[in-house]
Amino acid sequence: MDPLPIDTNHPSVRDFLSLVRLQVLTPLSLVINMATVLICATVVNPTISQVMKIHPTSITPNPYILGLYVLALYVGQIGYCTLLVAVTKVETKDALVKGVGLWLVFSNFVMAAWAITWVLQWFLVATILQGVLLLLLLYSNIALLIYHPPTSSRPFDTALIHAPLRFFFVLPFSILLPLSLFTTLGLTYTPEHPGAPPTHYSSWHAWIGFAVVSVTNVLGLVVIVLRRDVVWCIAAVWICISVWTQHPKPNPVYVTELGCTLLHPLGLLASVLYQKYSGSGSVSLPERDGDEEHPGLYRHYRGNRTQDLPAPREVEDGEVWAAHG
């Protein structure tokens, strides 16, 4: 077979082929994810929500509200796939190819596999899959924030790349992994009568549930406050509502989730106000020639304005060898 009339080792060619591969695999993985979850939620017996009812825990969410969350996640991923096909800017291509890459594809496949194992009640496998899903999404989100941070000059990147990936990450972090782990460890309860709450907290492990929802919400609040993360705030509030609206619910978990429903937006508002007014008393120093960039800082300040410095970028192998040539 004759070789291709192009150099497949050239970085630009590799990036182009990677983009084409993502344009094919990402929508395919999303369709498989959506179809599998839909079938497991409506057709099979028991469904995803019925398994939750068979094995109720102190942190079991309202399946309808959680289903709306997953639906919103799919809508965001559809927007991501649209951007993937219509992308023209080099910076956006780099974020898609080098920031997200195949990690979202793998995440969609893992989510589909989790739905199957959940309805089959293979809870140990389901928990392992949720752990893998969390690691995949954690890596892709960190890569995006470090090498391709959101910027106001590219709002579509923020809305269609960063937001869906962050929204997806909060799902296993806040509820699906803890829920699978609770069910695997047998931290469930069997009501004496259908719909009747247990008579003692010890029978539904309320304080363990309290510890789990407290840790996840506190970590989420830290991210919301430090990064003024609107997407995480919306996702965290959504998860909190899905938990405390599911009855019966032990008071320690109910009160915690209800309180965090209010605490997350208040923390975001306080952080935004602090960022807006904290620099009002700063002194603006005169600029000198050569002071345009400060390589040691991620961002520098001029009076009351914040200017972003170029984000770190991935280093190609060819650049490393050329520098030592």
mmCIF file of C-alpha atoms in Angstrom:
data_model
loop_
_atom_site.group_PDB
_atom_site.id
_atom_site.type_symbol
_atom_site.label_atom_id
_atom_site.label_comp_id
_atom_site.label_asym_id
_atom_site.label_seq_id
_atom_site.Cartn_x
_atom_site.Cartn_y
_atom_site.Cartn_z
ATOM 1 C CA MET A 1 0.000 0.000 0.000
ATOM 2 C CA ASP A 2 1.336 3.425 -0.945
ATOM 3 C CA PRO A 3 2.054 5.778 1.977
ATOM 4 C CA LEU A 4 -0.239 8.737 2.560
ATOM 5 C CA PRO A 5 0.886 11.935 0.765
ATOM 6 C CA ILE A 6 0.995 13.751 4.114
ATOM 7 C CA ASP A 7 3.312 13.668 7.094
ATOM 8 C CA THR A 8 1.232 12.075 9.850
ATOM 9 C CA ASN A 9 3.981 12.869 12.369
ATOM 10 C CA HIS A 10 3.587 16.606 11.922
ATOM 11 C CA PRO A 11 1.997 18.181 15.051
ATOM 12 C CA SER A 12 -0.667 20.028 13.043
ATOM 13 C CA VAL A 13 -1.647 16.859 11.204
ATOM 14 C CA ARG A 14 -1.832 14.911 14.453
ATOM 15 C CA ASP A 15 -4.048 17.593 15.995
ATOM 16 C CA PHE A 16 -6.322 17.542 12.949
ATOM 17 C CA LEU A 17 -6.667 13.765 13.057
ATOM 18 C CA SER A 18 -7.331 13.909 16.798
ATOM 19 C CA LEU A 19 -10.086 16.466 16.223
ATOM 20 C CA VAL A 20 -11.696 14.308 13.539
ATOM 21 C CA ARG A 21 -11.548 11.300 15.852
ATOM 22 C CA LEU A 22 -13.275 13.293 18.590
ATOM 23 C CA GLN A 23 -15.929 14.535 16.152
ATOM 24 C CA VAL A 24 -16.859 10.912 15.517
ATOM 25 C CA LEU A 25 -16.386 9.268 18.914
ATOM 26 C CA THR A 26 -17.810 11.954 21.209
ATOM 27 C CA PRO A 27 -21.336 12.075 19.692
ATOM 28 C CA LEU A 28 -21.298 8.269 19.432
ATOM 29 C CA SER A 29 -20.415 7.875 23.116
ATOM 30 C CA LEU A 30 -23.091 10.416 24.067
ATOM 31 C CA VAL A 31 -25.770 8.565 22.102
ATOM 32 C CA ILE A 32 -24.763 5.261 23.733
ATOM 33 C CA ASN A 33 -24.813 6.924 27.162
ATOM 34 C CA MET A 34 -28.233 8.497 26.608
ATOM 35 C CA ALA A 35 -29.793 5.360 25.103
ATOM 36 C CA THR A 36 -28.455 3.070 27.825
ATOM 37 C CA VAL A 37 -29.550 5.300 30.707
ATOM 38 C CA LEU A 38 -32.975 5.864 29.122
ATOM 39 C CA ILE A 39 -33.559 2.139 28.669
ATOM 40 C CA CYS A 40 -32.373 1.372 32.197
ATOM 41 C CA ALA A 41 -34.595 4.137 33.576
ATOM 42 C CA THR A 42 -37.818 3.238 31.748
ATOM 43 C CA VAL A 43 -37.829 -0.199 30.092
ATOM 44 C CA VAL A 44 -35.981 -2.770 32.183
ATOM 45 C CA ASN A 45 -37.307 -4.211 35.421
ATOM 46 C CA PRO A 46 -36.231 -3.078 37.947
ATOM 47 C CA THR A 47 -35.421 0.401 36.682
ATOM 48 C CA ILE A 48 -32.733 2.689 38.111
ATOM 49 C CA SER A 49 -35.223 4.387 40.418
ATOM 50 C CA GLN A 50 -36.784 1.083 41.486
ATOM 51 C CA VAL A 51 -33.374 -0.212 42.580
ATOM 52 C CA MET A 52 -33.035 2.934 44.699
ATOM 53 C CA LYS A 53 -36.382 2.113 46.327
ATOM 54 C CA ILE A 54 -35.420 -1.526 46.896
ATOM 55 C CA HIS A 55 -32.199 -0.441 48.632
ATOM 56 C CA PRO A 56 -33.021 2.903 50.297
ATOM 57 C CA THR A 57 -30.239 4.777 52.085
ATOM 58 C CA SER A 58 -30.044 7.939 54.148
ATOM 59 C CA ILE A 59 -28.704 9.864 51.112
ATOM 60 C CA THR A 60 -30.962 8.431 48.394
ATOM 61 C CA PRO A 61 -32.002 11.295 46.056
ATOM 62 C CA ASN A 62 -35.338 12.027 44.450
ATOM 63 C CA PRO A 63 -35.054 10.100 41.147
ATOM 64 C CA TYR A 64 -37.176 12.592 39.201
ATOM 65 C CA ILE A 65 -35.120 15.629 40.207
ATOM 66 C CA LEU A 66 -31.904 13.691 39.622
ATOM 67 C CA GLY A 67 -33.277 12.639 36.226
ATOM 68 C CA LEU A 68 -33.756 16.309 35.313
ATOM 69 C CA TYR A 69 -30.133 16.904 36.311
ATOM 70 C CA VAL A 70 -28.966 14.148 33.962
ATOM 71 C CA LEU A 71 -31.200 15.579 31.213
ATOM 72 C CA ALA A 72 -29.572 18.997 31.649
ATOM 73 C CA LEU A 73 -26.178 17.275 31.488
ATOM 74 C CA TYR A 74 -27.093 15.690 28.165
ATOM 75 C CA VAL A 75 -28.251 19.049 26.791
ATOM 76 C CA GLY A 76 -24.889 20.524 27.756
ATOM 77 C CA GLN A 77 -23.048 17.685 26.044
ATOM 78 C CA ILE A 78 -25.119 18.187 22.892
ATOM 79 C CA GLY A 79 -23.882 21.783 22.889
ATOM 80 C CA TYR A 80 -20.341 20.468 23.388
ATOM 81 C CA CYS A 81 -20.697 18.170 20.367
ATOM 82 C CA THR A 82 -22.059 21.067 18.304
ATOM 83 C CA LEU A 83 -19.035 23.172 19.189
ATOM 84 C CA LEU A 84 -16.795 20.217 18.401
ATOM 85 C CA VAL A 85 -18.120 20.117 14.838
ATOM 86 C CA ALA A 86 -18.246 23.887 14.248
ATOM 87 C CA VAL A 87 -14.978 24.851 15.959
ATOM 88 C CA THR A 88 -12.712 27.295 14.091
ATOM 89 C CA LYS A 89 -10.519 29.011 16.710
ATOM 90 C CA VAL A 90 -7.134 27.480 17.427
ATOM 91 C CA GLU A 91 -7.498 28.014 21.197
ATOM 92 C CA THR A 92 -10.843 26.208 21.216
ATOM 93 C CA LYS A 93 -9.421 23.315 19.213
ATOM 94 C CA ASP A 94 -6.576 22.988 21.701
ATOM 95 C CA ALA A 95 -9.049 22.918 24.600
ATOM 96 C CA LEU A 96 -11.107 20.225 22.888
ATOM 97 C CA VAL A 97 -8.235 18.059 21.673
ATOM 98 C CA LYS A 98 -5.613 18.502 24.411
ATOM 99 C CA GLY A 99 -7.776 19.547 27.352
ATOM 100 C CA VAL A 100 -10.759 17.197 27.123
ATOM 101 C CA GLY A 101 -9.647 14.751 24.468
ATOM 102 C CA LEU A 102 -10.964 11.216 24.785
ATOM 103 C CA TRP A 103 -11.623 11.522 28.525
ATOM 104 C CA LEU A 104 -15.218 12.616 27.939
ATOM 105 C CA VAL A 105 -15.698 9.714 25.518
ATOM 106 C CA PHE A 106 -14.481 7.250 28.133
ATOM 107 C CA SER A 107 -16.665 8.938 30.764
ATOM 108 C CA ASN A 108 -19.792 8.475 28.662
ATOM 109 C CA PHE A 109 -19.038 4.797 28.152
ATOM 110 C CA VAL A 110 -18.386 4.331 31.880
ATOM 111 C CA MET A 111 -21.657 6.087 32.747
ATOM 112 C CA ALA A 112 -23.551 3.753 30.408
ATOM 113 C CA ALA A 113 -21.845 0.715 31.940
ATOM 114 C CA TRP A 114 -22.743 1.969 35.443
ATOM 115 C CA ALA A 115 -26.443 2.147 34.504
ATOM 116 C CA ILE A 116 -26.351 -1.489 33.377
ATOM 117 C CA THR A 117 -24.550 -2.727 36.489
ATOM 118 C CA TRP A 118 -26.880 -0.702 38.718
ATOM 119 C CA VAL A 119 -30.086 -2.248 37.373
ATOM 120 C CA LEU A 120 -28.440 -5.691 37.512
ATOM 121 C CA GLN A 121 -27.655 -4.854 41.166
ATOM 122 C CA TRP A 122 -23.949 -5.556 40.751
ATOM 123 C CA PHE A 123 -23.206 -2.892 43.308
ATOM 124 C CA LEU A 124 -19.490 -3.533 43.768
ATOM 125 C CA VAL A 125 -18.876 -3.205 40.023
ATOM 126 C CA ALA A 126 -21.129 -0.135 39.944
ATOM 127 C CA THR A 127 -19.079 1.488 42.716
ATOM 128 C CA ILE A 128 -15.805 0.768 40.917
ATOM 129 C CA LEU A 129 -17.211 2.272 37.723
ATOM 130 C CA GLN A 130 -18.261 5.406 39.588
ATOM 131 C CA GLY A 131 -14.745 5.693 41.021
ATOM 132 C CA VAL A 132 -13.261 5.400 37.533
ATOM 133 C CA LEU A 133 -15.753 7.972 36.236
ATOM 134 C CA LEU A 134 -14.785 10.397 38.994
ATOM 135 C CA LEU A 135 -11.064 10.054 38.185
ATOM 136 C CA LEU A 136 -11.624 10.552 34.454
ATOM 137 C CA LEU A 137 -13.663 13.704 34.978
ATOM 138 C CA LEU A 138 -11.290 15.015 37.649
ATOM 139 C CA TYR A 139 -8.338 14.720 35.285
ATOM 140 C CA SER A 140 -10.116 16.399 32.364
ATOM 141 C CA ASN A 141 -11.371 19.260 34.552
ATOM 142 C CA ILE A 142 -7.926 19.886 36.033
ATOM 143 C CA ALA A 143 -6.329 19.813 32.570
ATOM 144 C CA LEU A 144 -8.861 22.372 31.348
ATOM 145 C CA LEU A 145 -8.351 24.700 34.296
ATOM 146 C CA ILE A 146 -4.543 24.574 34.131
ATOM 147 C CA TYR A 147 -3.850 24.638 30.394
ATOM 148 C CA HIS A 148 -7.071 26.101 28.955
ATOM 149 C CA PRO A 149 -8.693 28.247 31.669
ATOM 150 C CA PRO A 150 -12.031 29.920 30.942
ATOM 151 C CA THR A 151 -11.783 33.472 29.679
ATOM 152 C CA SER A 152 -14.303 36.193 28.846
ATOM 153 C CA SER A 153 -12.889 36.480 25.329
ATOM 154 C CA ARG A 154 -14.213 32.985 24.490
ATOM 155 C CA PRO A 155 -17.629 32.692 26.184
ATOM 156 C CA PHE A 156 -18.668 29.683 24.100
ATOM 157 C CA ASP A 157 -15.672 27.740 25.411
ATOM 158 C CA THR A 158 -16.799 28.474 28.960
ATOM 159 C CA ALA A 159 -20.449 27.620 28.309
ATOM 160 C CA LEU A 160 -20.004 24.554 26.090
ATOM 161 C CA ILE A 161 -16.718 23.020 27.288
ATOM 162 C CA HIS A 162 -16.032 23.981 30.902
ATOM 163 C CA ALA A 163 -19.654 24.028 32.109
ATOM 164 C CA PRO A 164 -20.686 20.526 30.879
ATOM 165 C CA LEU A 165 -17.445 18.966 32.161
ATOM 166 C CA ARG A 166 -17.875 20.603 35.581
ATOM 167 C CA PHE A 167 -21.562 19.679 35.703
ATOM 168 C CA PHE A 168 -20.697 16.070 34.849
ATOM 169 C CA PHE A 169 -18.008 15.908 37.550
ATOM 170 C CA VAL A 170 -20.329 17.066 40.348
ATOM 171 C CA LEU A 171 -22.757 14.192 39.632
ATOM 172 C CA PRO A 172 -20.509 11.267 40.730
ATOM 173 C CA PHE A 173 -18.664 13.406 43.263
ATOM 174 C CA SER A 174 -21.753 14.544 45.178
ATOM 175 C CA ILE A 175 -24.224 11.674 44.864
ATOM 176 C CA LEU A 176 -23.657 8.705 42.532
ATOM 177 C CA LEU A 177 -20.370 7.454 44.024
ATOM 178 C CA PRO A 178 -21.545 7.860 47.665
ATOM 179 C CA LEU A 179 -24.881 6.229 46.826
ATOM 180 C CA SER A 180 -23.212 3.262 45.130
ATOM 181 C CA LEU A 181 -20.771 2.934 48.017
ATOM 182 C CA PHE A 182 -23.563 2.991 50.617
ATOM 183 C CA THR A 183 -25.461 0.284 48.766
ATOM 184 C CA THR A 184 -22.343 -1.855 48.319
ATOM 185 C CA LEU A 185 -21.473 -1.656 52.019
ATOM 186 C CA GLY A 186 -25.023 -2.499 53.038
ATOM 187 C CA LEU A 187 -25.692 0.911 54.603
ATOM 188 C CA THR A 188 -29.363 0.581 53.730
ATOM 189 C CA TYR A 189 -32.570 0.052 55.655
ATOM 190 C CA THR A 190 -35.779 -1.912 55.102
ATOM 191 C CA PRO A 191 -38.902 -0.061 56.260
ATOM 192 C CA GLU A 192 -41.242 -2.041 58.479
ATOM 193 C CA HIS A 193 -44.136 -0.799 56.349
ATOM 194 C CA PRO A 194 -44.033 0.601 52.801
ATOM 195 C CA GLY A 195 -43.334 4.320 53.035
ATOM 196 C CA ALA A 196 -42.859 4.252 56.813
ATOM 197 C CA PRO A 197 -39.602 5.722 58.182
ATOM 198 C CA PRO A 198 -37.403 3.624 60.483
ATOM 199 C CA THR A 199 -37.938 4.134 64.183
ATOM 200 C CA HIS A 200 -34.232 4.636 65.003
ATOM 201 C CA TYR A 201 -31.484 6.524 63.187
ATOM 202 C CA SER A 202 -29.112 3.612 63.691
ATOM 203 C CA SER A 203 -31.205 1.489 61.349
ATOM 204 C CA TRP A 204 -30.554 3.760 58.383
ATOM 205 C CA HIS A 205 -27.005 4.931 59.274
ATOM 206 C CA ALA A 206 -28.022 8.570 59.450
ATOM 207 C CA TRP A 207 -24.801 9.869 60.977
ATOM 208 C CA ILE A 208 -22.663 8.230 58.312
ATOM 209 C CA GLY A 209 -24.895 9.889 55.731
ATOM 210 C CA PHE A 210 -24.521 13.175 57.600
ATOM 211 C CA ALA A 211 -20.717 12.857 57.472
ATOM 212 C CA VAL A 212 -20.715 12.111 53.738
ATOM 213 C CA VAL A 213 -23.033 14.953 52.695
ATOM 214 C CA SER A 214 -21.172 17.349 55.000
ATOM 215 C CA VAL A 215 -17.785 16.539 53.456
ATOM 216 C CA THR A 216 -18.987 16.732 49.849
ATOM 217 C CA ASN A 217 -20.852 19.986 50.450
ATOM 218 C CA VAL A 218 -17.990 21.613 52.348
ATOM 219 C CA LEU A 219 -15.526 20.728 49.587
ATOM 220 C CA GLY A 220 -17.979 22.039 47.011
ATOM 221 C CA LEU A 221 -18.452 25.257 48.994
ATOM 222 C CA VAL A 222 -14.684 25.788 49.098
ATOM 223 C CA VAL A 223 -14.517 25.512 45.305
ATOM 224 C CA ILE A 224 -17.509 27.825 44.877
ATOM 225 C CA VAL A 225 -16.054 30.502 47.148
ATOM 226 C CA LEU A 226 -12.453 30.369 45.940
ATOM 227 C CA ARG A 227 -13.237 30.147 42.222
ATOM 228 C CA ARG A 228 -16.624 31.910 42.239
ATOM 229 C CA ASP A 229 -17.847 28.876 40.327
ATOM 230 C CA VAL A 230 -21.440 29.456 39.180
ATOM 231 C CA VAL A 231 -21.731 26.054 37.488
ATOM 232 C CA TRP A 232 -20.639 24.135 40.582
ATOM 233 C CA CYS A 233 -23.029 26.232 42.687
ATOM 234 C CA ILE A 234 -25.999 25.369 40.451
ATOM 235 C CA ALA A 235 -25.037 21.691 40.338
ATOM 236 C CA ALA A 236 -24.500 21.456 44.110
ATOM 237 C CA VAL A 237 -27.821 23.145 44.889
ATOM 238 C CA TRP A 238 -29.563 20.824 42.430
ATOM 239 C CA ILE A 239 -28.092 17.754 44.131
ATOM 240 C CA CYS A 240 -29.009 19.081 47.586
ATOM 241 C CA ILE A 241 -32.610 19.612 46.522
ATOM 242 C CA SER A 242 -32.785 16.113 45.058
ATOM 243 C CA VAL A 243 -31.651 14.643 48.402
ATOM 244 C CA TRP A 244 -33.813 16.558 50.882
ATOM 245 C CA THR A 245 -36.966 16.262 48.749
ATOM 246 C CA GLN A 246 -36.788 12.455 48.888
ATOM 247 C CA HIS A 247 -38.781 11.103 51.841
ATOM 248 C CA PRO A 248 -38.330 9.653 54.347
ATOM 249 C CA LYS A 249 -35.053 11.346 55.233
ATOM 250 C CA PRO A 250 -33.244 11.391 58.602
ATOM 251 C CA ASN A 251 -33.034 14.814 60.227
ATOM 252 C CA PRO A 252 -29.199 15.105 60.229
ATOM 253 C CA VAL A 253 -29.076 14.596 56.440
ATOM 254 C CA TYR A 254 -32.253 16.590 55.764
ATOM 255 C CA VAL A 255 -31.118 19.649 57.731
ATOM 256 C CA THR A 256 -27.613 19.562 56.245
ATOM 257 C CA GLU A 257 -28.803 19.375 52.661
ATOM 258 C CA LEU A 258 -31.481 22.005 53.229
ATOM 259 C CA GLY A 259 -28.945 24.338 54.838
ATOM 260 C CA CYS A 260 -26.422 23.839 52.021
ATOM 261 C CA THR A 261 -29.136 24.646 49.488
ATOM 262 C CA LEU A 262 -29.029 28.169 50.918
ATOM 263 C CA LEU A 263 -25.344 28.233 51.859
ATOM 264 C CA HIS A 264 -23.928 27.588 48.378
ATOM 265 C CA PRO A 265 -25.517 30.609 46.643
ATOM 266 C CA LEU A 266 -24.816 32.791 49.691
ATOM 267 C CA GLY A 267 -21.159 31.754 49.594
ATOM 268 C CA LEU A 268 -20.999 32.533 45.876
ATOM 269 C CA LEU A 269 -22.603 35.944 46.406
ATOM 270 C CA ALA A 270 -20.263 36.793 49.280
ATOM 271 C CA SER A 271 -17.227 35.780 47.207
ATOM 272 C CA VAL A 272 -18.334 37.889 44.244
ATOM 273 C CA LEU A 273 -18.961 40.929 46.459
ATOM 274 C CA TYR A 274 -15.609 40.493 48.207
ATOM 275 C CA GLN A 275 -13.785 40.263 44.883
ATOM 276 C CA LYS A 276 -15.603 43.336 43.601
ATOM 277 C CA TYR A 277 -14.991 45.635 46.548
ATOM 278 C CA SER A 278 -11.799 44.329 48.155
ATOM 279 C CA GLY A 279 -9.551 46.140 45.653
ATOM 280 C CA SER A 280 -11.287 49.502 45.965
ATOM 281 C CA GLY A 281 -8.520 50.875 48.176
ATOM 282 C CA SER A 282 -5.585 49.691 46.069
ATOM 283 C CA VAL A 283 -2.925 52.129 44.838
ATOM 284 C CA SER A 284 -2.234 52.312 41.106
ATOM 285 C CA LEU A 285 1.505 52.560 40.397
ATOM 286 C CA PRO A 286 2.797 54.099 37.170
ATOM 287 C CA GLU A 287 3.676 51.627 34.465
ATOM 288 C CA ARG A 288 7.183 51.345 33.119
ATOM 289 C CA ASP A 289 8.463 49.996 29.846
ATOM 290 C CA GLY A 290 9.081 46.290 30.073
ATOM 291 C CA ASP A 291 6.455 45.747 32.772
ATOM 292 C CA GLU A 292 3.905 44.224 30.419
ATOM 293 C CA GLU A 293 4.433 40.644 31.594
ATOM 294 C CA HIS A 294 5.313 39.026 34.914
ATOM 295 C CA PRO A 295 6.224 35.397 34.102
ATOM 296 C CA GLY A 296 6.205 34.332 37.742
ATOM 297 C CA LEU A 297 2.560 35.235 38.272
ATOM 298 C CA TYR A 298 -0.601 33.763 36.864
ATOM 299 C CA ARG A 299 -2.210 37.182 36.813
ATOM 300 C CA HIS A 300 -1.166 40.699 37.776
ATOM 301 C CA TYR A 301 -3.075 43.772 38.815
ATOM 302 C CA ARG A 302 -3.228 47.278 37.434
ATOM 303 C CA GLY A 303 -5.228 49.510 39.712
ATOM 304 C CA ASN A 304 -8.616 47.876 40.024
ATOM 305 C CA ARG A 305 -8.304 45.780 36.855
ATOM 306 C CA THR A 306 -7.149 42.169 36.644
ATOM 307 C CA GLN A 307 -5.283 41.046 33.539
ATOM 308 C CA ASP A 308 -4.920 37.367 32.748
ATOM 309 C CA LEU A 309 -1.510 36.124 31.781
ATOM 310 C CA PRO A 310 -1.114 33.361 29.202
ATOM 311 C CA ALA A 311 -2.068 30.004 30.659
ATOM 312 C CA PRO A 312 0.460 27.169 30.815
ATOM 313 C CA ARG A 313 0.502 25.074 27.691
ATOM 314 C CA GLU A 314 1.384 21.508 26.838
ATOM 315 C CA VAL A 315 4.938 21.034 25.527
ATOM 316 C CA GLU A 316 5.319 18.996 22.351
ATOM 317 C CA ASP A 317 8.063 16.387 22.156
ATOM 318 C CA GLY A 318 9.579 18.084 19.113
ATOM 319 C CA GLU A 319 9.988 21.358 20.983
ATOM 320 C CA VAL A 320 11.926 19.658 23.776
ATOM 321 C CA TRP A 321 14.422 18.006 21.399
ATOM 322 C CA ALA A 322 14.754 21.160 19.309
ATOM 323 C CA ALA A 323 15.677 23.169 22.407
ATOM 324 C CA HIS A 324 18.517 20.725 23.155
ATOM 325 C CA GLY A 325 19.619 20.336 19.562
#
